[in-house]
Rosetta silent file (secondary structure, phi, psi, omega in degrees, C-alpha in Angstrom):
SEQUENCE: MAAGHYSPDSDINATRPLRIGYAAGAFDLFHVGHLNILKHAKSQCDYLIAGVASDEMLELTKGVTPVVPLFERLEIVRHISFVDEAVAEVVQDKMETWRQLRFDVFFKGDDWRGTPRGMHLEREFAAVGVDVVYFPYTVNTSSTMLRRALDALTRPDAASRWQTRAIEGTS
SCORE:     score description
SCORE:     0.000 S_00000001
   1 L     0.000  136.228 -179.065    0.000    0.000    0.000 S_00000001
   2 L   -67.812  151.226  177.641    1.322    3.402   -0.907 S_00000001
   3 L   -66.099  156.824 -179.963    2.251    5.795    1.836 S_00000001
   4 L   117.693 -172.019 -174.187   -0.285    8.423    2.706 S_00000001
   5 L   -70.343  131.476  176.769   -3.822    8.481    3.957 S_00000001
   6 L   -76.461  136.177  174.812   -5.673    5.173    3.887 S_00000001
   7 L  -113.304  127.958  179.870   -9.084    5.226    2.261 S_00000001
   8 H   -57.592  -23.111 -178.985  -11.595    2.547    3.321 S_00000001
   9 H   -84.352   -4.324 -176.186  -12.682    2.358   -0.322 S_00000001
  10 H  -109.989   32.578 -179.080   -9.189    1.468   -1.563 S_00000001
  11 L   -59.802  123.045 -179.958   -8.832   -1.941    0.110 S_00000001
  12 L   -68.118  -41.291 -177.356   -6.191   -3.954   -1.743 S_00000001
  13 L  -105.240   94.336 -175.202   -7.591   -7.304   -0.585 S_00000001
  14 L   -68.112  -18.101 -178.756  -11.318   -7.203   -1.283 S_00000001
  15 L   -79.498  -21.424  179.491  -11.844  -10.683    0.189 S_00000001
  16 L  -139.509  115.021 -179.840  -10.765   -9.614    3.670 S_00000001
  17 L   -66.444  146.198  176.854  -11.246   -6.093    4.952 S_00000001
  18 L   -71.531  143.201  172.711   -8.273   -4.467    6.609 S_00000001
  19 L   -94.758  112.325 -175.597   -8.429   -3.951   10.358 S_00000001
  20 E   -97.281  127.304  179.274   -7.433   -0.327   10.825 S_00000001
  21 E  -110.529  153.610  178.113   -6.003    0.701   14.181 S_00000001
  22 E  -133.065  123.410  177.539   -5.533    4.122   15.712 S_00000001
  23 E  -124.942  117.202 -177.558   -3.056    4.873   18.490 S_00000001
  24 E  -105.163  151.222  176.130   -2.892    8.451   19.716 S_00000001
  25 E  -175.452  171.756  175.915   -0.288   10.088   21.896 S_00000001
  26 L   -75.836  -40.703 -177.004    1.926   13.067   22.449 S_00000001
  27 L    53.988   33.304  175.588    5.024   11.077   21.464 S_00000001
  28 L   -86.698  144.574 -177.843    7.070   13.863   23.028 S_00000001
  29 L    51.999   55.386 -172.172   10.527   12.819   24.251 S_00000001
  30 L   -49.066  129.794 -177.662   10.052    9.565   22.315 S_00000001
  31 L  -141.170  179.441 -173.853   11.058    6.548   24.408 S_00000001
  32 H   -62.106  -28.397  175.954   10.729    2.758   24.525 S_00000001
  33 H   -62.905  -41.434  176.076    7.258    2.950   26.080 S_00000001
  34 H   -62.821  -44.834  179.936    6.019    4.769   22.980 S_00000001
  35 H   -60.634  -42.342  179.899    7.717    2.190   20.777 S_00000001
  36 H   -62.348  -42.377  179.469    6.112   -0.664   22.745 S_00000001
  37 H   -62.537  -45.066 -179.491    2.612    0.793   22.374 S_00000001
  38 H   -66.659  -38.715  178.590    3.034    1.195   18.616 S_00000001
  39 H   -64.058  -47.465 -179.900    4.540   -2.284   18.270 S_00000001
  40 H   -66.269  -38.232  178.501    1.707   -3.925   20.243 S_00000001
  41 H   -62.560  -46.057 -179.034   -0.909   -1.905   18.379 S_00000001
  42 H   -62.410  -31.219  179.863    0.465   -2.971   14.994 S_00000001
  43 L   -69.068  -12.732 -177.888    0.356   -6.614   16.090 S_00000001
  44 L  -114.182   12.881  176.724   -3.429   -6.268   16.472 S_00000001
  45 L  -152.014  167.611  179.540   -4.277   -4.549   13.206 S_00000001
  46 L   -90.259  -30.124 -175.761   -3.370   -4.563    9.522 S_00000001
  47 E  -138.013  120.751 -175.859   -2.911   -0.819    9.115 S_00000001
  48 E  -110.098  123.449  173.047   -1.821    1.430   11.983 S_00000001
  49 E  -104.570  126.339  176.364   -2.485    5.141   12.088 S_00000001
  50 E  -102.658  122.966  175.609   -0.635    7.026   14.813 S_00000001
  51 E   -92.664  121.405 -179.247   -2.265   10.241   15.954 S_00000001
  52 E  -104.694  114.648 -176.301    0.309   12.741   17.175 S_00000001
  53 E   -60.989  131.289  178.314   -1.252   15.348   19.460 S_00000001
  54 L   -66.170  162.065  178.372   -0.668   18.881   18.266 S_00000001
  55 H   -57.280  -43.063 -179.441    1.161   21.339   20.482 S_00000001
  56 H   -64.691  -39.340  178.545   -2.125   23.178   21.092 S_00000001
  57 H   -65.306  -39.066  178.551   -3.929   19.955   22.048 S_00000001
  58 H   -65.382  -39.464  178.333   -1.216   19.080   24.578 S_00000001
  59 H   -67.871  -39.423 -179.478   -1.457   22.501   26.156 S_00000001
  60 H   -69.903  -47.223 -172.475   -5.267   22.286   26.241 S_00000001
  61 H   -88.145  -30.581 -176.318   -5.636   18.710   27.516 S_00000001
  62 H  -119.141   -9.220 -177.503   -2.544   18.226   29.670 S_00000001
  63 L    68.140   28.322 -175.125   -1.323   21.750   30.374 S_00000001
  64 L  -120.401  133.403  170.502    2.037   20.740   28.913 S_00000001
  65 L   -91.651  121.913 -177.612    4.157   22.507   26.336 S_00000001
  66 L   -65.673  149.752  176.870    5.928   19.808   24.330 S_00000001
  67 L   -76.464  -41.827 -179.018    9.706   19.773   24.240 S_00000001
  68 L  -101.640  125.941 -177.718    9.747   18.527   20.639 S_00000001
  69 L   -67.226  158.966 -174.540    7.528   20.476   18.203 S_00000001
  70 H   -52.294  -49.312 -175.438    4.717   18.739   16.314 S_00000001
  71 H   -61.284  -31.757  176.791    6.374   18.599   12.891 S_00000001
  72 H   -74.773  -40.262  178.104    9.414   16.846   14.406 S_00000001
  73 H   -63.738  -40.627  176.472    7.275   14.413   16.433 S_00000001
  74 H   -60.455  -43.050 -179.355    5.302   13.579   13.273 S_00000001
  75 H   -63.494  -42.079  178.105    8.540   12.947   11.389 S_00000001
  76 H   -63.189  -51.473 -174.952    9.834   10.627   14.107 S_00000001
  77 H   -65.569  -39.484 -177.661    6.583    8.654   14.418 S_00000001
  78 H   -68.423  -15.393  178.175    6.003    8.288   10.670 S_00000001
  79 L   -98.191    6.530  173.325    9.421    6.626   10.387 S_00000001
  80 L   -78.241  130.657 -172.935    8.679    3.939   12.970 S_00000001
  81 L   -61.943  -22.896 -179.091    8.379    0.663   11.067 S_00000001
  82 L   -80.103  -15.459 -174.061    5.160   -0.315   12.860 S_00000001
  83 L   -96.112  125.847  177.092    3.372    2.857   11.772 S_00000001
  84 L   -88.630  -27.516 -178.211    1.679    2.962    8.381 S_00000001
  85 E  -156.171  140.596  174.913    0.537    6.563    8.684 S_00000001
  86 E  -122.066  132.335 -179.236    1.043    9.426   11.138 S_00000001
  87 E  -129.070  151.592  174.884   -1.457   12.259   11.401 S_00000001
  88 E   -77.138  129.352  175.784   -1.655   15.374   13.524 S_00000001
  89 E   -93.521  111.167 -173.425   -4.386   15.082   16.137 S_00000001
  90 L  -116.756    0.021  176.476   -5.925   18.542   16.288 S_00000001
  91 L  -123.455  147.012 -178.697   -9.329   17.852   17.861 S_00000001
  92 L   -79.488  -28.997 -176.095  -10.049   16.611   21.365 S_00000001
  93 L   -75.361  110.448 -178.718  -13.160   14.638   20.354 S_00000001
  94 H   -65.641  -27.992  176.749  -12.091   11.070   19.480 S_00000001
  95 H   -67.444  -36.111  175.867  -15.399   10.500   17.670 S_00000001
  96 H   -64.248  -40.974  176.657  -14.556   13.371   15.331 S_00000001
  97 H   -61.947  -42.510  178.400  -11.196   11.711   14.684 S_00000001
  98 H   -61.694  -42.510 -179.878  -13.029    8.430   13.974 S_00000001
  99 H   -60.619  -31.397  179.448  -15.371   10.184   11.510 S_00000001
 100 H   -79.864  -38.232 -170.423  -12.300   11.431    9.619 S_00000001
 101 H  -107.364  -23.744  178.519  -10.227    8.213    9.689 S_00000001
 102 L    55.111   52.951  176.433  -12.769    5.352   10.132 S_00000001
 103 L   -82.211  161.364 -178.016  -10.565    3.057   12.212 S_00000001
 104 L  -101.814  -23.188 -177.772  -11.807   -0.273   13.639 S_00000001
 105 E  -141.294  137.135 -178.839   -9.794   -0.416   16.837 S_00000001
 106 E  -113.690  126.347 -178.941   -8.631    2.318   19.183 S_00000001
 107 E  -103.874  135.256 -176.777   -5.530    1.744   21.297 S_00000001
 108 E  -145.643  154.260  175.705   -5.090    3.554   24.605 S_00000001
 109 E   -67.879  147.287 -173.944   -2.915    3.363   27.701 S_00000001
 110 H   -71.210   -1.826  174.327   -4.432    1.375   30.567 S_00000001
 111 H   -70.251  -13.513  176.635   -4.527    4.441   32.805 S_00000001
 112 H   -88.133  -20.451 -175.834   -7.859    5.192   31.065 S_00000001
 113 L   -59.872  129.088  176.901   -9.369    1.777   31.857 S_00000001
 114 L    78.459   -1.289  178.133  -12.278    2.020   34.298 S_00000001
 115 L   -86.111  159.298  176.293  -12.187    5.830   34.430 S_00000001
 116 H   -55.996  -41.416  178.528  -15.256    7.908   33.567 S_00000001
 117 H   -64.619  -42.216  179.762  -13.483    9.184   30.425 S_00000001
 118 H   -65.584  -43.431 -179.491  -12.466    5.676   29.405 S_00000001
 119 H   -67.005  -37.569  176.490  -15.928    4.219   29.957 S_00000001
 120 H   -62.516  -45.193  178.398  -17.522    7.085   28.014 S_00000001
 121 H   -60.599  -44.478  179.012  -15.092    6.479   25.146 S_00000001
 122 H   -59.238  -43.901  179.600  -15.855    2.738   25.193 S_00000001
 123 H   -63.980  -44.981  179.630  -19.616    3.420   24.970 S_00000001
 124 H   -61.675  -45.630 -178.304  -19.205    5.906   22.116 S_00000001
 125 H   -70.712  -36.244  177.925  -16.947    3.604   20.139 S_00000001
 126 H   -59.281  -36.037 -178.887  -19.090    0.511   20.796 S_00000001
 127 H   -63.903  -23.334  179.472  -22.011    2.335   19.182 S_00000001
 128 L  -113.575   11.929  174.430  -20.058    2.547   15.897 S_00000001
 129 L    80.802   22.171  179.154  -18.385   -0.884   16.134 S_00000001
 130 L   -98.272  128.944  175.317  -14.912    0.243   17.256 S_00000001
 131 E   -81.351  144.983  173.499  -13.030   -1.946   19.730 S_00000001
 132 E  -111.568  123.192 -179.505  -11.024   -0.270   22.505 S_00000001
 133 E  -118.550  127.512  179.994   -7.822   -2.080   23.433 S_00000001
 134 E  -100.471  141.556  175.655   -5.772   -0.994   26.445 S_00000001
 135 E  -121.459  142.447  176.590   -2.027   -1.431   26.756 S_00000001
 136 L   -71.351  144.485  174.812    0.027   -1.154   29.939 S_00000001
 137 L   -75.339  153.495  175.354    2.458    1.718   30.122 S_00000001
 138 L   -72.163  120.694 -171.523    6.167    0.959   30.416 S_00000001
 139 L   -65.519  -42.941 -171.803    6.785    1.259   34.142 S_00000001
 140 L   -82.649  -11.269 -177.110   10.403    2.407   34.171 S_00000001
 141 L  -134.539  133.100  173.976   10.159    5.089   31.494 S_00000001
 142 L  -150.439  154.013  176.946    7.691    7.894   30.996 S_00000001
 143 H   -62.570  -34.133  179.317    7.656   11.282   29.326 S_00000001
 144 H   -62.306  -45.478  178.401    6.665   12.783   32.679 S_00000001
 145 H   -63.668  -41.905  178.607    9.807   11.384   34.337 S_00000001
 146 H   -64.030  -40.988  179.215   11.957   12.554   31.433 S_00000001
 147 H   -62.983  -41.937  178.349   10.356   16.013   31.565 S_00000001
 148 H   -62.489  -40.202  178.687   11.053   16.242   35.326 S_00000001
 149 H   -64.111  -41.794  177.429   14.666   15.288   34.729 S_00000001
 150 H   -64.063  -41.613  177.759   14.988   17.977   32.072 S_00000001
 151 H   -60.223  -43.170  179.940   13.375   20.525   34.377 S_00000001
 152 H   -62.851  -36.530  179.885   15.823   19.621   37.129 S_00000001
 153 H   -71.984  -26.547 -176.541   18.707   20.042   34.697 S_00000001
 154 H   -93.955   -6.615  175.452   17.532   23.455   33.547 S_00000001
 155 L   -72.071  146.213 -178.574   17.004   24.933   37.016 S_00000001
 156 H   -55.584  -42.487 -178.521   19.822   27.288   38.060 S_00000001
 157 H   -68.158  -36.149  177.736   20.751   25.213   41.120 S_00000001
 158 H   -69.707  -41.029  179.925   20.807   21.988   39.075 S_00000001
 159 H   -62.039  -40.563 -179.066   22.817   23.635   36.300 S_00000001
 160 H   -66.842  -35.743  176.750   25.464   24.888   38.752 S_00000001
 161 H   -62.985  -42.193  179.119   25.855   21.375   40.218 S_00000001
 162 H   -66.378  -37.729  178.344   26.449   19.963   36.710 S_00000001
 163 H   -65.033  -42.469  178.732   28.978   22.730   35.954 S_00000001
 164 H   -60.590  -46.062  178.175   30.853   22.007   39.188 S_00000001
 165 H   -60.813  -40.606 -179.139   30.987   18.290   38.345 S_00000001
 166 H   -64.813  -42.897  179.098   32.240   19.054   34.826 S_00000001
 167 H   -63.485  -40.604 -179.188   35.013   21.319   36.167 S_00000001
 168 H   -78.367  -10.807 -178.761   36.016   18.676   38.736 S_00000001
 169 L    75.046   24.753 -178.320   35.869   15.957   36.099 S_00000001
 170 L  -104.060    3.233 -178.337   33.352   13.896   38.075 S_00000001
 171 L   -86.244    0.000    0.000   30.462   13.929   35.594 S_00000001
């Protein structure tokens, strides 16, 4: 299949419809947890679309300014071998995203499982025949932990400690 946007009407194998998956995320400070989610998602679908949250969406939904800008995050994600297509996620409403992309399965981190938001999403997607599959987050690595480490490194007191170590040759 050629790179670019998948069209449900352009199925190469007419005898078996493709199972289209959608995995959304910030994919900021890309790490092995992100890779694991995309790898597991691809193992459960034929065509994987990765939604990369726009900078504005991250600020709106998480109150976080990404370290890596959207166009760079898109470039990184679209070059992951498990990803067939990467799109900018610019709306908060997952049903609106579904109306645009028409995926069959939605992949999400298990921190949503059993939450009011997760249960609402499951009900909405069930009504249109979309399965919701949860994946566990990688315990030892997270963007939040990486962001905290970067913040600590950029604080004046943290920066002076690193400079002292560099001068002493202990870093």
